[in-house]
Amino acid sequence: MADERDLQDAVARFVRAFGLHQPDQTPCGRPIPVSEAHALGELARDGALRQSELSHRLRLEKSTTSRLVTQLINRGWAERVPAPDDGRGVLVQLTPAGTEAAGQLARARAARFAAVLDRVPENERTGVLHALEILTEAMDEP
């Protein structure tokens, strides 16, 4: 029967195999921090967001997200703009260079996940996805 150590070892092997422990590179081999890649993905998918919404989606503290947004701005990938529905509100949105960077990341990510999925036996794929969903839900529990 599996215990917490077995789960810890399995998750650690997964993190290392997928490259999630490398702070300055995405698992698909792009030379940017994973947190920036996730932020680019969220902004590319849904457009301009309030920084608080980005914090929520990325599961990061507000101060961490603020630093992350500043990094994206310094790279020329994002900008802060006034919220159209709130005179004091600010949104974060991608610049054209940010949209291009997000597109490159999305293509690299799609290629990496396709290659990984190709190595999972077809009759096991649904089970793998289901197991990941169960694990994610278990981690979300208070």
mmCIF file with all atom_site columns, N, CA and C in Angstrom, residues 6 8-18:
data_model
loop_
_atom_site.group_PDB
_atom_site.id
_atom_site.type_symbol
_atom_site.label_atom_id
_atom_site.label_alt_id
_atom_site.label_comp_id
_atom_site.label_asym_id
_atom_site.label_entity_id
_atom_site.label_seq_id
_atom_site.pdbx_PDB_ins_code
_atom_site.Cartn_x
_atom_site.Cartn_y
_atom_site.Cartn_z
_atom_site.occupancy
_atom_site.B_iso_or_equiv
_atom_site.pdbx_formal_charge
_atom_site.auth_seq_id
_atom_site.auth_comp_id
_atom_site.auth_asym_id
_atom_site.auth_atom_id
_atom_site.pdbx_PDB_model_num
ATOM 1  N N  . ASP A 1 6  ? 5.869  7.412  -0.591  1.00 0.00 ? 6  ASP A N  1
ATOM 2  C CA . ASP A 1 6  ? 5.769  6.948  -1.974  1.00 0.00 ? 6  ASP A CA 1
ATOM 3  C C  . ASP A 1 6  ? 5.256  8.072  -2.878  1.00 0.00 ? 6  ASP A C  1
ATOM 4  N N  . GLN A 1 8  ? 5.461  11.324 -2.215  1.00 0.00 ? 8  GLN A N  1
ATOM 5  C CA . GLN A 1 8  ? 6.518  12.341 -2.267  1.00 0.00 ? 8  GLN A CA 1
ATOM 6  C C  . GLN A 1 8  ? 7.598  11.944 -3.269  1.00 0.00 ? 8  GLN A C  1
ATOM 7  N N  . ASP A 1 9  ? 8.027  10.706 -3.247  1.00 0.00 ? 9  ASP A N  1
ATOM 8  C CA . ASP A 1 9  ? 9.060  10.240 -4.172  1.00 0.00 ? 9  ASP A CA 1
ATOM 9  C C  . ASP A 1 9  ? 8.565  10.291 -5.621  1.00 0.00 ? 9  ASP A C  1
ATOM 10 N N  . ALA A 1 10 ? 7.324  9.876  -5.838  1.00 0.00 ? 10 ALA A N  1
ATOM 11 C CA . ALA A 1 10 ? 6.775  9.883  -7.196  1.00 0.00 ? 10 ALA A CA 1
ATOM 12 C C  . ALA A 1 10 ? 6.650  11.306 -7.731  1.00 0.00 ? 10 ALA A C  1
ATOM 13 N N  . VAL A 1 11 ? 6.174  12.224 -6.886  1.00 0.00 ? 11 VAL A N  1
ATOM 14 C CA . VAL A 1 11 ? 6.038  13.616 -7.324  1.00 0.00 ? 11 VAL A CA 1
ATOM 15 C C  . VAL A 1 11 ? 7.419  14.218 -7.576  1.00 0.00 ? 11 VAL A C  1
ATOM 16 N N  . ALA A 1 12 ? 8.382  13.939 -6.723  1.00 0.00 ? 12 ALA A N  1
ATOM 17 C CA . ALA A 1 12 ? 9.745  14.457 -6.926  1.00 0.00 ? 12 ALA A CA 1
ATOM 18 C C  . ALA A 1 12 ? 10.332 13.936 -8.240  1.00 0.00 ? 12 ALA A C  1
ATOM 19 N N  . ARG A 1 13 ? 10.125 12.661 -8.533  1.00 0.00 ? 13 ARG A N  1
ATOM 20 C CA . ARG A 1 13 ? 10.624 12.109 -9.810  1.00 0.00 ? 13 ARG A CA 1
ATOM 21 C C  . ARG A 1 13 ? 9.952  12.803 -10.996 1.00 0.00 ? 13 ARG A C  1
ATOM 22 N N  . PHE A 1 14 ? 8.642  13.028 -10.877 1.00 0.00 ? 14 PHE A N  1
ATOM 23 C CA . PHE A 1 14 ? 7.913  13.708 -11.951 1.00 0.00 ? 14 PHE A CA 1
ATOM 24 C C  . PHE A 1 14 ? 8.433  15.131 -12.155 1.00 0.00 ? 14 PHE A C  1
ATOM 25 N N  . VAL A 1 15 ? 8.592  15.874 -11.048 1.00 0.00 ? 15 VAL A N  1
ATOM 26 C CA . VAL A 1 15 ? 9.068  17.257 -11.122 1.00 0.00 ? 15 VAL A CA 1
ATOM 27 C C  . VAL A 1 15 ? 10.430 17.303 -11.806 1.00 0.00 ? 15 VAL A C  1
ATOM 28 N N  . ARG A 1 16 ? 11.319 16.416 -11.420 1.00 0.00 ? 16 ARG A N  1
ATOM 29 C CA . ARG A 1 16 ? 12.658 16.391 -12.014 1.00 0.00 ? 16 ARG A CA 1
ATOM 30 C C  . ARG A 1 16 ? 12.620 15.949 -13.463 1.00 0.00 ? 16 ARG A C  1
ATOM 31 N N  . ALA A 1 17 ? 11.857 14.910 -13.762 1.00 0.00 ? 17 ALA A N  1
ATOM 32 C CA . ALA A 1 17 ? 11.781 14.410 -15.142 1.00 0.00 ? 17 ALA A CA 1
ATOM 33 C C  . ALA A 1 17 ? 11.204 15.462 -16.081 1.00 0.00 ? 17 ALA A C  1
ATOM 34 N N  . PHE A 1 18 ? 10.254 16.217 -15.580 1.00 0.00 ? 18 PHE A N  1
ATOM 35 C CA . PHE A 1 18 ? 9.604  17.231 -16.419 1.00 0.00 ? 18 PHE A CA 1
ATOM 36 C C  . PHE A 1 18 ? 10.377 18.543 -16.434 1.00 0.00 ? 18 PHE A C  1
#
